[in-house]
Amino acid sequence: MRKMTEDNLRAAFAGESQAHMRYLIFAQKAGGEGRPNVARLFRAISFAEQIHATNHFKTLGDLGDSSANLQMAIDGETYEVEEMYPAFNAVAKLQNEKGVEQSTNSAWQAEKVHAGMYQKAKQAVDSGKDADIGDVYICGVCGWTVEGGAPDRCPVCGAPKDKFRKF
Ligand SMILES: [Fe+2]
Ligand SMILES: [Fe+2]
């Protein structure tokens, strides 16, 4: 693919991905306002943006088999853990931006767990098996992630056990 076309497609993938997420957040808000039709409209168009993003991603040639995809996931999470979030969090502290300090710290703590889980999964896949992953619990408040069972309180944000969602 020619360079400019590839750059354009990457920008389109980023834009569609963000629109997908933004519309899901807007849908949740509309639901909370008691406007189910607005919520449904946002969810429907969010799904269309997901399809656009998926098509752009595949056209870029970035979709591999699960071993390659897990490696891409490990690389992304590791970059976030080792470089991105420590730097973002330090800047937020320096600039006394409490909200940003908290949201970057929450993500940073969870990404550490994600990187480890993906590594474990990749080892299994590379030896010809499916991943041996038990129930995964996600804190619905901060996104902290744990395998096995939910704790009584989230170690990152303190949310109670019933805020965790099981996968
Ligand atoms: Fe992550
Ligand atoms: Fe949490």
Coordinates of C-alpha atoms and ligand atoms in Angstrom, one line a residue:
M1 CA 0.0 0.0 0.0
R2 CA 1.3 3.5 -0.9
K3 CA 2.4 5.5 2.2
M4 CA -0.1 8.3 2.0
T5 CA -3.0 5.9 1.5
E6 CA -1.8 3.8 4.5
D7 CA -1.6 7.0 6.7
N8 CA -5.1 7.9 5.6
L9 CA -6.4 4.5 6.4
R10 CA -4.7 4.5 9.8
A11 CA -6.3 7.9 10.6
A12 CA -9.7 6.5 9.5
F13 CA -9.3 3.5 11.7
A14 CA -8.4 5.7 14.7
G15 CA -11.4 8.0 14.0
E16 CA -13.9 5.2 13.5
S17 CA -12.6 3.5 16.7
Q18 CA -13.1 6.6 18.7
A19 CA -16.6 7.2 17.3
H20 CA -17.5 3.7 18.1
M21 CA -16.5 4.2 21.7
R22 CA -17.9 7.7 22.0
Y23 CA -21.3 6.6 20.8
L24 CA -21.4 3.7 23.3
I25 CA -20.7 6.2 26.1
F26 CA -23.4 8.6 24.7
A27 CA -25.8 5.7 24.6
Q28 CA -25.2 4.9 28.2
K29 CA -25.8 8.6 29.1
A30 CA -29.0 8.7 27.0
G31 CA -30.2 5.5 28.8
G32 CA -29.6 7.2 32.1
E33 CA -31.6 10.2 31.0
G34 CA -34.6 7.9 30.2
R35 CA -34.3 8.3 26.4
P36 CA -34.1 4.8 25.1
N37 CA -34.5 5.7 21.5
V38 CA -31.6 8.1 21.6
A39 CA -29.6 5.3 23.3
R40 CA -30.7 2.8 20.6
L41 CA -29.7 5.2 17.9
F42 CA -26.2 5.7 19.4
R43 CA -25.8 1.9 19.9
A44 CA -26.8 1.2 16.3
I45 CA -24.5 3.7 14.7
S46 CA -21.7 2.7 17.1
F47 CA -22.0 -0.8 15.6
A48 CA -21.7 0.7 12.1
E49 CA -18.5 2.5 13.1
Q50 CA -17.2 -0.8 14.6
I51 CA -17.7 -2.4 11.1
H52 CA -16.0 0.5 9.4
A53 CA -13.0 0.3 11.9
T54 CA -12.8 -3.5 11.4
N55 CA -12.8 -3.2 7.6
H56 CA -10.1 -0.5 7.7
F57 CA -8.0 -2.6 10.1
K58 CA -8.3 -5.7 7.9
T59 CA -7.5 -3.7 4.8
L60 CA -4.3 -2.4 6.6
G61 CA -3.2 -6.0 6.9
D62 CA -2.9 -5.8 10.6
L63 CA -5.0 -8.8 11.5
G64 CA -3.0 -12.0 12.1
D65 CA -3.6 -15.3 13.7
S66 CA -4.2 -15.5 17.4
S67 CA -0.5 -15.9 18.2
A68 CA 0.4 -12.8 16.2
N69 CA -2.6 -10.9 17.6
L70 CA -1.6 -11.8 21.1
Q71 CA 1.9 -10.5 20.4
M72 CA 0.5 -7.2 19.1
A73 CA -1.6 -7.0 22.3
I74 CA 1.4 -7.8 24.5
D75 CA 3.4 -5.1 22.7
G76 CA 0.7 -2.5 23.1
E77 CA 0.0 -3.3 26.8
T78 CA 3.8 -3.4 27.6
Y79 CA 4.3 0.0 25.9
E80 CA 1.4 1.4 28.0
V81 CA 2.8 -0.1 31.2
E82 CA 6.5 0.8 30.8
E83 CA 6.4 4.1 28.9
M84 CA 3.0 5.7 28.2
Y85 CA 1.1 5.6 31.5
P86 CA 4.1 6.2 33.8
A87 CA 4.9 9.4 31.7
F88 CA 1.3 10.5 31.4
N89 CA 0.8 9.9 35.2
A90 CA 4.0 11.8 36.1
V91 CA 2.9 14.8 34.0
A92 CA -0.6 14.8 35.5
K93 CA 1.0 14.8 39.0
L94 CA 3.4 17.6 38.1
Q95 CA 0.5 19.7 36.7
N96 CA -1.7 18.9 39.7
E97 CA -4.4 17.4 37.5
K98 CA -6.0 15.1 40.0
G99 CA -8.6 13.6 37.7
V100 CA -6.1 12.7 35.1
E101 CA -3.7 11.4 37.7
Q102 CA -6.5 9.0 38.9
S103 CA -7.7 7.8 35.5
T104 CA -4.2 7.3 34.1
N105 CA -3.2 5.4 37.3
S106 CA -6.3 3.1 37.1
A107 CA -5.5 2.2 33.5
W108 CA -1.8 1.8 34.3
Q109 CA -2.5 -0.7 37.1
A110 CA -4.9 -2.7 34.9
E111 CA -2.6 -2.8 31.9
K112 CA 0.0 -4.6 34.0
V113 CA -2.4 -7.4 34.6
H114 CA -3.5 -7.4 30.9
A115 CA 0.1 -7.8 29.7
G116 CA 0.6 -10.8 32.0
M117 CA -2.6 -12.5 30.9
Y118 CA -1.9 -12.1 27.2
Q119 CA 1.6 -13.5 27.8
K120 CA 0.2 -16.6 29.5
A121 CA -2.4 -17.0 26.7
K122 CA 0.3 -16.7 24.0
Q123 CA 2.4 -19.4 25.6
A124 CA -0.6 -21.8 25.4
V125 CA -1.4 -20.8 21.8
D126 CA 2.2 -21.3 20.7
S127 CA 2.2 -24.8 22.1
G128 CA -0.9 -25.6 20.0
K129 CA -3.6 -25.1 22.7
D130 CA -6.3 -22.7 23.6
A131 CA -5.5 -20.4 26.6
D132 CA -6.1 -21.8 30.0
I133 CA -7.8 -18.7 31.4
G134 CA -10.4 -19.0 34.2
D135 CA -13.1 -16.5 34.9
V136 CA -12.0 -12.9 34.3
Y137 CA -13.4 -10.2 36.5
I138 CA -13.3 -6.5 35.5
C139 CA -14.0 -3.6 37.9
G140 CA -16.9 -1.7 36.4
V141 CA -15.7 1.5 38.0
C142 CA -11.9 1.6 37.1
G143 CA -11.3 -1.4 34.8
W144 CA -9.0 -3.3 37.1
T145 CA -8.7 -6.9 36.0
V146 CA -8.3 -10.1 37.8
E147 CA -8.5 -13.8 37.0
G148 CA -10.3 -16.4 39.2
G149 CA -12.6 -14.4 41.5
A150 CA -13.5 -10.8 42.4
P151 CA -12.1 -9.4 45.6
D152 CA -14.3 -7.9 48.3
R153 CA -13.0 -4.5 47.3
C154 CA -11.2 -3.3 44.1
P155 CA -7.5 -2.8 45.1
V156 CA -7.3 0.2 42.8
C157 CA -10.5 2.2 43.4
G158 CA -12.1 0.5 46.4
A159 CA -15.3 -0.5 44.5
P160 CA -17.3 -3.3 46.2
K161 CA -17.4 -6.9 44.8
D162 CA -20.8 -6.4 43.1
K163 CA -19.3 -3.8 40.7
F164 CA -17.2 -6.5 39.1
R165 CA -18.4 -8.0 35.8
K166 CA -17.5 -11.6 35.0
F167 CA -16.2 -12.8 31.5
Ligands
FE1 FE -5.1 -3.1 28.7
FE2 FE -11.8 -0.5 40.5

